[in-house]
CSV table of C-alpha atoms in Angstrom, one decimal:
chain,number,residue,atom,x,y,z
A,179,ASP,CA,0.0,0.0,0.0
A,180,ILE,CA,1.0,3.6,-0.6
A,181,GLN,CA,1.7,5.3,2.7
A,182,MET,CA,0.7,9.0,3.1
A,183,THR,CA,2.7,11.0,5.7
A,184,GLN,CA,1.0,14.3,6.6
A,185,SER,CA,2.5,17.1,8.7
A,186,PRO,CA,2.1,18.7,11.0
A,187,SER,CA,-0.5,16.7,13.0
A,188,SER,CA,-1.7,19.9,14.5
A,189,LEU,CA,-1.0,23.6,14.3
A,190,SER,CA,-2.1,26.8,16.0
A,191,ALA,CA,-2.8,29.9,13.9
A,192,SER,CA,-4.6,33.2,14.0
A,193,VAL,CA,-7.1,34.6,11.6
A,194,GLY,CA,-5.3,36.1,8.6
A,195,ASP,CA,-2.3,33.8,8.9
A,196,ARG,CA,-0.9,31.9,5.9
A,197,VAL,CA,-1.0,28.1,6.7
A,198,THR,CA,0.7,25.3,4.8
A,199,ILE,CA,0.2,21.6,5.3
A,200,THR,CA,2.3,19.0,3.6
A,201,CYS,CA,1.7,15.4,2.5
A,202,ARG,CA,4.3,13.0,1.3
A,203,ALA,CA,3.6,9.7,-0.5
A,204,SER,CA,5.8,6.6,-0.2
A,205,GLN,CA,6.0,6.3,-4.0
A,206,THR,CA,5.1,8.5,-6.9
A,207,ILE,CA,1.4,9.2,-7.2
A,208,TYR,CA,1.8,11.7,-10.0
A,209,THR,CA,-0.9,14.3,-9.3
A,210,TYR,CA,-3.5,11.8,-7.9
A,211,LEU,CA,-3.8,13.7,-4.6
A,212,ASN,CA,-6.9,15.2,-3.0
A,213,TRP,CA,-7.3,17.5,0.0
A,214,TYR,CA,-10.3,17.5,2.3
A,215,GLN,CA,-11.6,19.7,5.2
A,216,GLN,CA,-13.6,18.0,7.9
A,217,LYS,CA,-15.5,19.5,10.8
A,218,PRO,CA,-16.8,17.6,13.8
A,219,GLY,CA,-19.7,15.3,12.9
A,220,LYS,CA,-19.5,16.1,9.2
A,221,ALA,CA,-18.4,14.2,6.1
A,222,PRO,CA,-15.1,15.2,4.5
A,223,ASN,CA,-15.5,18.2,2.2
A,224,LEU,CA,-13.4,18.1,-1.0
A,225,LEU,CA,-11.2,21.2,-1.4
A,226,ILE,CA,-8.6,20.3,-4.0
A,227,TYR,CA,-8.5,17.4,-6.4
A,228,ALA,CA,-5.7,16.3,-8.8
A,229,ALA,CA,-3.2,18.1,-6.5
A,230,SER,CA,-4.0,21.6,-7.6
A,231,SER,CA,-7.6,21.9,-9.0
A,232,LEU,CA,-9.9,23.9,-6.8
A,233,GLN,CA,-13.3,22.2,-6.3
A,234,SER,CA,-16.2,24.2,-7.4
A,235,GLY,CA,-17.5,26.5,-4.6
A,236,VAL,CA,-14.3,26.4,-2.6
A,237,PRO,CA,-12.8,29.8,-1.7
A,238,SER,CA,-9.8,30.8,-3.7
A,239,ARG,CA,-7.7,31.2,-0.5
A,240,PHE,CA,-7.3,27.4,-0.7
A,241,SER,CA,-4.6,26.2,-3.1
A,242,GLY,CA,-2.7,23.0,-3.7
A,243,SER,CA,0.6,22.2,-5.3
A,244,GLY,CA,3.0,19.3,-5.9
A,245,SER,CA,3.5,16.2,-7.9
A,246,GLY,CA,5.2,12.9,-7.6
A,247,THR,CA,5.6,12.3,-3.9
A,248,ASP,CA,5.5,15.8,-2.3
A,249,PHE,CA,2.4,17.9,-2.0
A,250,SER,CA,1.1,20.9,0.0
A,251,LEU,CA,-2.1,22.6,0.8
A,252,THR,CA,-2.0,26.4,1.5
A,253,ILE,CA,-4.6,28.6,3.0
A,254,SER,CA,-3.5,32.1,2.1
A,255,SER,CA,-5.4,34.0,4.8
A,256,LEU,CA,-7.0,31.8,7.5
A,257,GLN,CA,-10.6,32.6,8.2
A,258,PRO,CA,-12.7,31.7,11.3
A,259,GLU,CA,-14.6,29.0,9.4
A,260,ASP,CA,-11.3,27.3,8.4
A,261,PHE,CA,-10.5,26.0,11.8
A,262,ALA,CA,-11.0,22.3,11.1
A,263,THR,CA,-9.1,19.1,10.4
A,264,TYR,CA,-7.5,18.6,6.9
A,265,PHE,CA,-6.7,15.3,5.2
A,266,CYS,CA,-4.8,14.3,2.1
A,267,GLN,CA,-5.8,11.2,0.1
A,268,GLN,CA,-4.1,9.4,-2.8
A,269,SER,CA,-6.3,8.1,-5.6
A,270,TYR,CA,-3.5,6.8,-7.8
A,271,SER,CA,-4.1,3.3,-6.4
A,272,THR,CA,-7.6,2.0,-6.1
A,273,SER,CA,-6.5,1.0,-2.6
A,274,TRP,CA,-7.1,4.5,-1.3
A,275,THR,CA,-4.9,5.8,1.6
A,276,PHE,CA,-5.1,8.9,3.6
A,277,GLY,CA,-2.9,11.2,5.6
A,278,GLN,CA,-3.3,11.1,9.4
A,279,GLY,CA,-4.9,14.6,9.4
A,280,THR,CA,-3.9,18.1,10.5
A,281,LYS,CA,-6.0,19.8,13.1
A,282,VAL,CA,-5.9,23.6,12.7
A,283,GLU,CA,-6.7,25.3,15.9
A,284,PHE,CA,-6.9,28.9,17.3
A,285,LYS,CA,-3.6,30.2,18.6
B,263,GLN,CA,-25.0,16.8,-9.9
B,264,VAL,CA,-23.5,13.7,-8.4
B,265,GLN,CA,-25.2,12.6,-5.2
B,266,LEU,CA,-24.5,9.6,-3.0
B,267,VAL,CA,-27.2,9.2,-0.4
B,268,GLN,CA,-26.6,6.6,2.4
B,269,SER,CA,-28.9,4.8,4.8
B,270,GLY,CA,-29.4,6.0,8.3
B,271,ALA,CA,-27.7,5.3,11.6
B,272,GLU,CA,-27.9,1.9,13.1
B,273,MET,CA,-27.1,0.3,16.5
B,274,LYS,CA,-26.1,-3.3,16.6
B,275,LYS,CA,-25.0,-5.8,19.2
B,276,PRO,CA,-21.6,-7.5,19.0
B,277,GLY,CA,-21.6,-10.5,16.7
B,278,ALA,CA,-24.4,-9.0,14.5
B,279,SER,CA,-24.2,-7.8,10.9
B,280,ILE,CA,-25.0,-4.6,9.3
B,281,LYS,CA,-25.9,-3.6,5.7
B,282,VAL,CA,-25.4,0.0,4.7
B,283,SER,CA,-26.8,1.3,1.4
B,284,CYS,CA,-25.5,4.0,-0.9
B,285,LYS,CA,-27.8,5.3,-3.7
B,286,ALA,CA,-26.2,7.1,-6.5
B,287,SER,CA,-27.7,9.7,-8.8
B,288,GLY,CA,-26.6,12.4,-11.3
B,289,TYR,CA,-24.2,10.1,-13.2
B,290,THR,CA,-24.0,6.7,-14.9
B,291,PHE,CA,-23.8,4.3,-11.9
B,292,ILE,CA,-22.0,1.5,-13.7
B,293,ALA,CA,-19.3,3.8,-15.0
B,294,TYR,CA,-17.3,4.3,-11.8
B,295,TYR,CA,-16.2,2.2,-8.8
B,296,ILE,CA,-17.9,2.7,-5.5
B,297,TYR,CA,-15.4,2.9,-2.6
B,298,TRP,CA,-16.2,2.3,1.1
B,299,VAL,CA,-14.2,4.2,3.8
B,300,ARG,CA,-14.8,4.3,7.5
B,301,GLN,CA,-13.9,6.6,10.3
B,302,ALA,CA,-13.9,5.5,14.0
B,303,PRO,CA,-14.6,8.2,16.6
B,304,GLY,CA,-11.7,10.7,16.8
B,305,GLN,CA,-9.7,8.7,14.2
B,306,GLY,CA,-8.6,9.0,10.6
B,307,LEU,CA,-10.1,7.6,7.5
B,308,GLU,CA,-9.7,3.9,6.6
B,309,TRP,CA,-10.3,2.4,3.1
B,310,MET,CA,-12.3,-0.8,3.3
B,311,GLY,CA,-12.6,-1.7,-0.4
B,312,TRP,CA,-14.3,-1.1,-3.7
B,313,ILE,CA,-16.9,-2.6,-6.0
B,314,ASP,CA,-17.1,-2.2,-9.7
B,315,PRO,CA,-20.8,-1.6,-10.3
B,316,ASN,CA,-20.5,-2.8,-13.9
B,317,SER,CA,-19.1,-6.2,-13.3
B,318,GLY,CA,-19.7,-6.7,-9.6
B,319,GLY,CA,-16.0,-7.3,-9.1
B,320,THR,CA,-14.6,-6.3,-5.7
B,321,ASN,CA,-11.4,-5.6,-3.9
B,322,TYR,CA,-11.4,-5.7,-0.1
B,323,ALA,CA,-8.7,-4.4,2.3
B,324,GLN,CA,-7.0,-7.4,3.9
B,325,LYS,CA,-8.1,-6.2,7.3
B,326,PHE,CA,-11.7,-6.9,6.5
B,327,GLN,CA,-11.3,-10.0,4.3
B,328,GLY,CA,-13.8,-12.7,5.4
B,329,ARG,CA,-16.1,-10.2,7.2
B,330,VAL,CA,-17.0,-7.7,4.4
B,331,THR,CA,-19.2,-8.1,1.4
B,332,MET,CA,-19.8,-5.4,-1.2
B,333,THR,CA,-22.7,-5.8,-3.6
B,334,ARG,CA,-24.7,-3.6,-5.9
B,335,ASP,CA,-28.1,-3.4,-7.6
B,336,THR,CA,-27.8,-1.7,-10.9
B,337,SER,CA,-31.5,-1.5,-11.4
B,338,ILE,CA,-31.7,1.1,-8.6
B,339,SER,CA,-28.2,2.5,-8.8
B,340,THR,CA,-27.4,1.4,-5.2
B,341,ALA,CA,-24.3,-0.1,-3.7
B,342,TYR,CA,-24.3,-2.0,-0.4
B,343,LEU,CA,-21.7,-2.7,2.3
B,344,GLU,CA,-22.2,-5.6,4.6
B,345,LEU,CA,-20.0,-6.2,7.6
B,346,SER,CA,-20.5,-9.3,9.8
B,347,ARG,CA,-19.3,-10.4,13.2
B,348,LEU,CA,-19.4,-6.9,14.5
B,349,ARG,CA,-17.1,-5.8,17.3
B,350,SER,CA,-17.1,-2.7,19.5
B,351,ASP,CA,-14.2,-1.4,17.5
B,352,ASP,CA,-16.4,-1.4,14.3
B,353,THR,CA,-18.2,1.6,15.8
B,354,ALA,CA,-17.6,4.2,13.1
B,355,VAL,CA,-19.1,6.4,10.4
B,356,TYR,CA,-19.1,4.4,7.1
B,357,TYR,CA,-18.8,6.4,3.9
B,358,CYS,CA,-19.4,5.5,0.3
B,359,ALA,CA,-17.5,7.5,-2.4
B,360,THR,CA,-16.9,7.5,-6.1
B,361,LEU,CA,-14.2,8.8,-8.3
B,362,ARG,CA,-15.3,10.3,-11.6
B,363,GLY,CA,-12.1,10.9,-13.6
B,364,ALA,CA,-10.0,12.8,-11.0
B,365,VAL,CA,-12.9,14.1,-8.9
B,366,PRO,CA,-14.1,12.2,-5.8
B,367,GLY,CA,-17.6,12.5,-4.5
B,368,TRP,CA,-18.7,11.3,-1.1
B,369,GLY,CA,-21.9,10.2,0.6
B,370,GLN,CA,-23.0,11.8,3.9
B,371,GLY,CA,-22.0,8.9,6.0
B,372,SER,CA,-23.8,6.3,8.0
B,373,LEU,CA,-23.1,5.9,11.8
B,374,VAL,CA,-22.9,2.4,13.0
B,375,THR,CA,-22.7,1.9,16.7
B,376,VAL,CA,-21.8,-1.5,18.1
B,377,SER,CA,-22.7,-1.9,21.8
B,378,SER,CA,-24.1,-4.6,24.0
């Protein structure tokens, strides 16, 4: 299985901060990488697909980059509604695997 | 608009079985695999397997082999996840999902609670 290593596991930030979360795959996954936001009690909400494509309806402050094995999600200016947990997921293999998650909390 | 609508919450006793449904709409059901993923309370996301709605072919995560069965009914565009011999650590939200090209779509989740 492809292992996905996400970092950090948590971070503290303030409204307006620029936040970057990284995800590394154990082998190349080209650009088959998706990012999700999840709030308590809710299903994962797709933010970015194919490493850098913004899902319809998602604010432009979210962006994704990377290819091969190294990827990142950036929130350019953190908003109050962005405090949540973020996951990466590889869909290169049909045996999906996920990062462990990054919890973004108030500083 | 792609939609995956799942069945409601269930409570089961240890040793029982559950069957969760996932009804697809807004796209050609047989064209894309249906994946099943679960999330235990406070934990990350865990892939359980997939079914090819066209052929009925399946691939299960090794962890669930022998306990999981994925099926589909193409006449009503619905996929099913059945998990047997439930244990308390099977308490989780179970999600179905699909991948159309590069774009994933998810159901709303079905909470399964296993408790005596």
